[in-house]
Amino acid sequence: MAKKAEFLVIDGCVQDGRVVVVKGEPYSPPNKEIEESLLAEGRIAPLKDPRARDLLSQQPDVADESDDRGGE
């Protein structure tokens, strides 16, 4: 089972191997060093961070991950 993302890309993009995660998409760093580096650069923010929440609210086509009812 995949680990649930704890961060959101808030600036530019992040390349993790062959996968490129762009601004507005959830991201889970592979280790603590990369997490700290990306946080320091301002590339990612925790999902509960106001910057991440603001970015998510600007994307109406992104469904809330906590709502598994399928729109009902």
XYZ file of N, CA and C in Angstrom:
216
model
N 0.843 -1.186 0.000
C 0.000 0.000 0.000
C 0.883 1.242 0.000
N 0.550 2.222 -0.783
C 1.332 3.447 -0.901
C 1.131 4.326 0.329
N 2.201 4.999 0.712
C 2.157 5.926 1.831
C 1.352 7.159 1.423
N 0.482 7.627 2.322
C -0.326 8.807 2.029
C 0.572 10.048 2.061
N 0.403 10.907 1.076
C 1.215 12.111 0.974
C 0.954 13.040 2.157
N 2.012 13.610 2.681
C 1.917 14.542 3.796
C 2.213 15.971 3.369
N 2.667 16.148 2.134
C 3.086 17.451 1.642
C 2.425 17.752 0.311
N 2.504 19.034 -0.080
C 2.000 19.475 -1.365
C 3.102 20.285 -2.026
N 3.322 20.050 -3.307
C 4.297 20.858 -4.046
C 3.665 22.232 -4.230
N 4.337 23.270 -3.722
C 3.765 24.620 -3.793
C 4.539 25.556 -4.713
N 5.692 25.090 -5.212
C 6.483 25.936 -6.101
C 7.245 25.058 -7.083
N 7.028 25.279 -8.365
C 7.748 24.525 -9.390
C 7.333 23.077 -9.443
N 8.343 22.191 -9.466
C 8.067 20.762 -9.509
C 9.184 20.029 -8.768
N 8.933 18.753 -8.477
C 9.903 17.909 -7.792
C 10.037 16.631 -8.603
N 11.287 16.262 -8.920
C 11.514 15.018 -9.635
C 12.000 13.972 -8.649
N 11.307 12.845 -8.630
C 11.650 11.739 -7.746
C 11.835 10.509 -8.627
N 13.069 10.261 -9.031
C 13.338 9.191 -9.993
C 12.786 9.579 -11.345
N 11.905 8.753 -11.885
C 11.281 9.061 -13.179
C 9.989 9.850 -13.027
N 9.537 10.002 -11.813
C 8.264 10.672 -11.545
C 8.498 12.164 -11.299
N 7.714 12.996 -11.984
C 7.773 14.438 -11.776
C 6.444 14.861 -11.144
N 6.542 15.502 -9.984
C 5.369 15.978 -9.270
C 5.333 17.491 -9.427
N 4.240 18.015 -9.973
C 4.145 19.439 -10.270
C 3.373 20.185 -9.187
N 3.447 21.507 -9.268
C 2.787 22.385 -8.311
C 1.312 22.007 -8.160
N 0.893 21.890 -6.909
C -0.496 21.564 -6.613
C -0.760 20.092 -6.400
N 0.252 19.235 -6.612
C 0.071 17.799 -6.437
C 0.672 17.348 -5.108
N 0.079 16.312 -4.496
C 0.628 15.772 -3.244
C 1.959 15.080 -3.489
N 2.816 15.100 -2.468
C 4.155 14.523 -2.599
C 4.614 13.976 -1.253
N 5.250 12.817 -1.278
C 5.864 12.217 -0.094
C 7.354 12.053 -0.353
N 8.189 12.828 0.338
C 9.635 12.697 0.141
C 10.109 11.300 0.541
N 11.126 10.778 -0.178
C 11.601 9.424 0.109
C 12.388 9.315 1.417
N 12.945 10.442 1.908
C 13.671 10.399 3.176
C 13.665 11.781 3.842
N 14.108 11.805 5.087
C 14.059 13.031 5.900
C 14.971 14.126 5.339
N 16.130 13.765 4.801
C 17.054 14.764 4.254
C 16.427 15.523 3.093
N 15.807 14.798 2.177
C 15.159 15.433 1.020
C 13.981 16.271 1.489
N 13.217 15.752 2.451
C 12.096 16.504 3.005
C 12.566 17.842 3.557
N 13.608 17.831 4.382
C 14.120 19.057 4.988
C 14.649 20.028 3.934
N 15.321 19.497 2.917
C 15.866 20.332 1.849
C 14.753 21.019 1.063
N 13.719 20.257 0.683
C 12.609 20.823 -0.096
C 11.793 21.816 0.729
N 11.650 21.550 2.015
C 10.959 22.504 2.890
C 11.751 23.807 2.991
N 13.070 23.687 3.154
C 13.926 24.868 3.263
C 13.911 25.700 1.980
N 13.835 25.028 0.828
C 13.781 25.722 -0.465
C 12.422 26.352 -0.725
N 11.405 25.916 0.005
C 10.048 26.406 -0.239
C 9.356 25.706 -1.388
N 9.829 24.525 -1.761
C 9.222 23.762 -2.854
C 7.984 22.999 -2.397
N 8.006 22.517 -1.141
C 6.876 21.765 -0.605
C 6.428 22.390 0.711
N 5.206 22.082 1.100
C 4.665 22.535 2.378
C 3.758 21.433 2.917
N 3.669 21.313 4.244
C 2.739 20.332 4.814
C 1.316 20.627 4.344
N 0.507 19.584 4.201
C -0.865 19.758 3.724
C -1.676 20.715 4.585
N -1.362 20.809 5.855
C -2.113 21.693 6.755
C -1.587 23.131 6.740
N -0.503 23.369 6.030
C 0.070 24.710 5.926
C -0.895 25.614 5.170
N -1.042 26.873 5.590
C -1.955 27.794 4.896
C -1.653 27.954 3.399
N -0.374 27.907 3.020
C -0.024 28.032 1.600
C -0.540 26.846 0.808
N -0.439 25.653 1.381
C -0.933 24.450 0.705
C -2.453 24.472 0.627
N -3.117 24.867 1.712
C -4.577 24.945 1.736
C -5.086 25.944 0.691
N -4.398 27.074 0.593
C -4.784 28.098 -0.382
C -4.652 27.562 -1.803
N -3.568 26.865 -2.077
C -3.345 26.295 -3.408
C -4.409 25.245 -3.720
N -4.743 24.412 -2.747
C -5.778 23.397 -2.959
C -7.137 24.030 -3.209
N -7.430 25.118 -2.532
C -8.734 25.766 -2.704
C -8.866 26.420 -4.073
N -7.750 26.705 -4.725
C -7.760 27.309 -6.055
C -7.949 26.269 -7.158
N -7.972 24.976 -6.791
C -8.095 23.900 -7.772
C -9.444 23.205 -7.587
N -10.483 23.694 -8.236
C -11.808 23.112 -8.042
C -11.947 21.685 -8.545
N -11.077 21.246 -9.449
C -11.183 19.895 -9.997
C -10.518 18.849 -9.117
N -9.844 19.276 -8.042
C -9.189 18.339 -7.137
C -10.164 17.955 -6.038
N -10.452 16.671 -5.944
C -11.384 16.177 -4.924
C -10.687 16.085 -3.580
N -11.455 16.243 -2.514
C -10.944 16.094 -1.170
C -10.655 14.617 -0.930
N -9.406 14.276 -0.590
C -9.019 12.880 -0.407
C -9.769 12.203 0.731
N -10.282 12.978 1.674
C -10.972 12.385 2.813
C -12.393 11.985 2.460
N -12.892 12.405 1.319
C -14.268 12.105 0.906
C -14.248 10.958 -0.092
N -14.539 9.744 0.392
C -14.520 8.557 -0.463
C -15.910 8.149 -0.935
N -16.906 9.013 -0.780
C -18.270 8.654 -1.125
C -18.568 8.804 -2.596
N -17.693 9.373 -3.353
C -17.901 9.518 -4.790
C -18.902 10.590 -5.163
N -19.010 11.637 -4.328
C -19.865 12.769 -4.679
C -21.301 12.634 -4.217
N -21.602 11.629 -3.426
C -22.963 11.462 -2.938
C -23.079 11.924 -1.517
